[in-house]
C-alpha positions as CSV (number, residue, x, y, z in Angstrom):
1,N,90.9,75.9,94.1
2,S,91.8,78.1,97.2
3,A,95.5,78.2,96.1
4,R,94.4,79.7,92.8
5,Y,92.2,82.2,94.6
6,G,95.1,83.1,96.8
7,I,97.4,83.5,93.9
8,S,95.1,86.0,92.4
9,W,95.4,88.3,95.5
10,G,99.1,87.7,95.8
11,A,99.7,88.7,92.1
12,L,97.8,91.9,92.6
13,G,99.9,92.7,95.7
14,A,103.1,92.5,93.4
15,A,101.2,94.7,90.9
16,E,100.5,97.3,93.7
17,F,104.0,97.3,94.9
18,C,105.2,97.9,91.2
19,W,102.7,100.8,90.8
20,H,103.7,102.5,94.2
21,T,107.5,102.2,93.1
22,A,106.8,103.6,89.5
23,R,104.7,106.4,91.0
24,Q,107.3,107.4,93.6
25,Y,110.1,107.1,91.2
26,T,108.6,109.3,88.6
27,L,107.7,111.8,91.1
28,D,111.2,112.0,92.4
29,R,113.1,111.7,89.0
30,Q,113.6,115.0,87.6
31,Q,114.3,115.5,83.7
32,F,114.6,118.9,82.2
33,G,113.7,120.6,85.5
34,R,110.5,118.7,86.0
35,P,109.4,115.5,87.5
36,L,108.9,112.7,85.1
37,A,105.3,112.2,86.5
38,A,104.6,115.7,85.1
39,T,104.3,114.4,81.6
40,Q,101.1,113.1,80.1
41,L,102.5,109.8,79.0
42,I,103.7,108.9,82.5
43,Q,100.4,110.1,83.9
44,K,98.5,108.0,81.4
45,K,100.6,104.9,82.2
46,L,100.0,105.3,86.0
47,A,96.3,105.9,85.6
48,D,96.0,102.7,83.4
49,M,98.0,100.6,85.9
50,Q,95.7,101.7,88.8
51,T,92.6,101.2,86.8
52,E,93.7,97.5,86.1
53,I,94.6,97.0,89.7
54,T,91.3,98.2,90.9
55,L,89.3,96.4,88.5
56,A,91.2,93.1,89.3
57,L,90.7,93.7,93.1
58,Q,87.1,94.2,92.7
59,G,86.9,90.9,90.7
60,C,88.7,89.1,93.5
61,L,86.5,90.6,96.2
62,R,83.4,89.5,94.2
63,L,84.7,86.0,93.7
64,G,85.5,85.8,97.6
65,R,81.9,86.7,98.2
66,M,80.6,84.1,95.7
67,K,82.9,81.5,97.4
68,D,81.4,82.6,100.8
69,E,77.8,82.1,99.3
70,G,78.7,79.0,97.6
71,T,77.9,80.2,94.2
72,A,81.3,80.3,92.7
73,A,82.2,77.9,89.8
74,V,85.6,76.3,89.6
75,E,86.0,77.9,86.3
76,I,85.6,81.4,87.8
77,T,88.5,80.9,90.1
78,S,90.8,79.8,87.2
79,I,89.7,82.9,85.1
80,M,90.3,85.2,88.0
81,K,93.8,83.7,88.5
82,R,94.6,84.1,84.8
83,N,93.3,87.7,84.6
84,S,95.1,88.9,87.8
85,C,98.5,87.2,86.9
86,G,98.5,88.6,83.4
87,K,97.4,92.1,84.4
88,S,100.0,92.1,87.1
89,L,102.8,90.9,84.7
90,D,101.7,93.6,82.3
91,I,101.8,96.2,85.1
92,A,105.3,95.1,86.3
93,R,106.6,95.3,82.8
94,M,105.3,98.8,82.5
95,A,106.8,99.8,85.9
96,R,110.1,98.4,84.7
97,D,110.1,100.5,81.6
98,M,109.1,103.6,83.6
99,L,112.2,103.2,85.7
100,G,114.5,103.0,82.8
101,G,117.8,101.2,83.7
102,N,116.8,101.2,87.3
103,G,113.9,98.9,86.4
104,I,116.3,96.0,86.5
105,S,118.1,97.1,89.6
106,D,117.7,95.1,92.8
107,E,117.5,98.5,94.6
108,F,113.8,99.1,93.5
109,G,112.4,95.6,93.7
110,V,110.3,95.7,90.4
111,A,112.5,93.3,88.6
112,R,112.1,90.7,91.5
113,H,108.3,90.9,91.2
114,L,108.4,90.8,87.3
115,V,110.5,87.5,87.5
116,N,108.4,85.9,89.9
117,L,105.2,86.8,87.9
118,E,106.7,85.5,84.6
119,V,107.4,82.1,86.5
């Protein structure tokens, strides 16, 4: 049960890495004289990614407090792991798409996290 709880946190760490990478890439990458991050679609994607990460982190934190209190049911840990891994996979896929062809390059690390999350 503790392993599943740890995996929940670890998956969110991968999601945060992917978010930071996508954010920095879209700030640095210029298209038509403007950074990609200046477009509403990219801003929406980044905001959606950050929202999902924040909600999942709050869920993991709450579960940890419930475990400390002895009130966490086994099922909740499984649900949290499923949610964290699923959301993290979605975020990694979105980050890969935002990086375009560089999304599958080893240089940026998003593909590595994506493959690990898919497994």
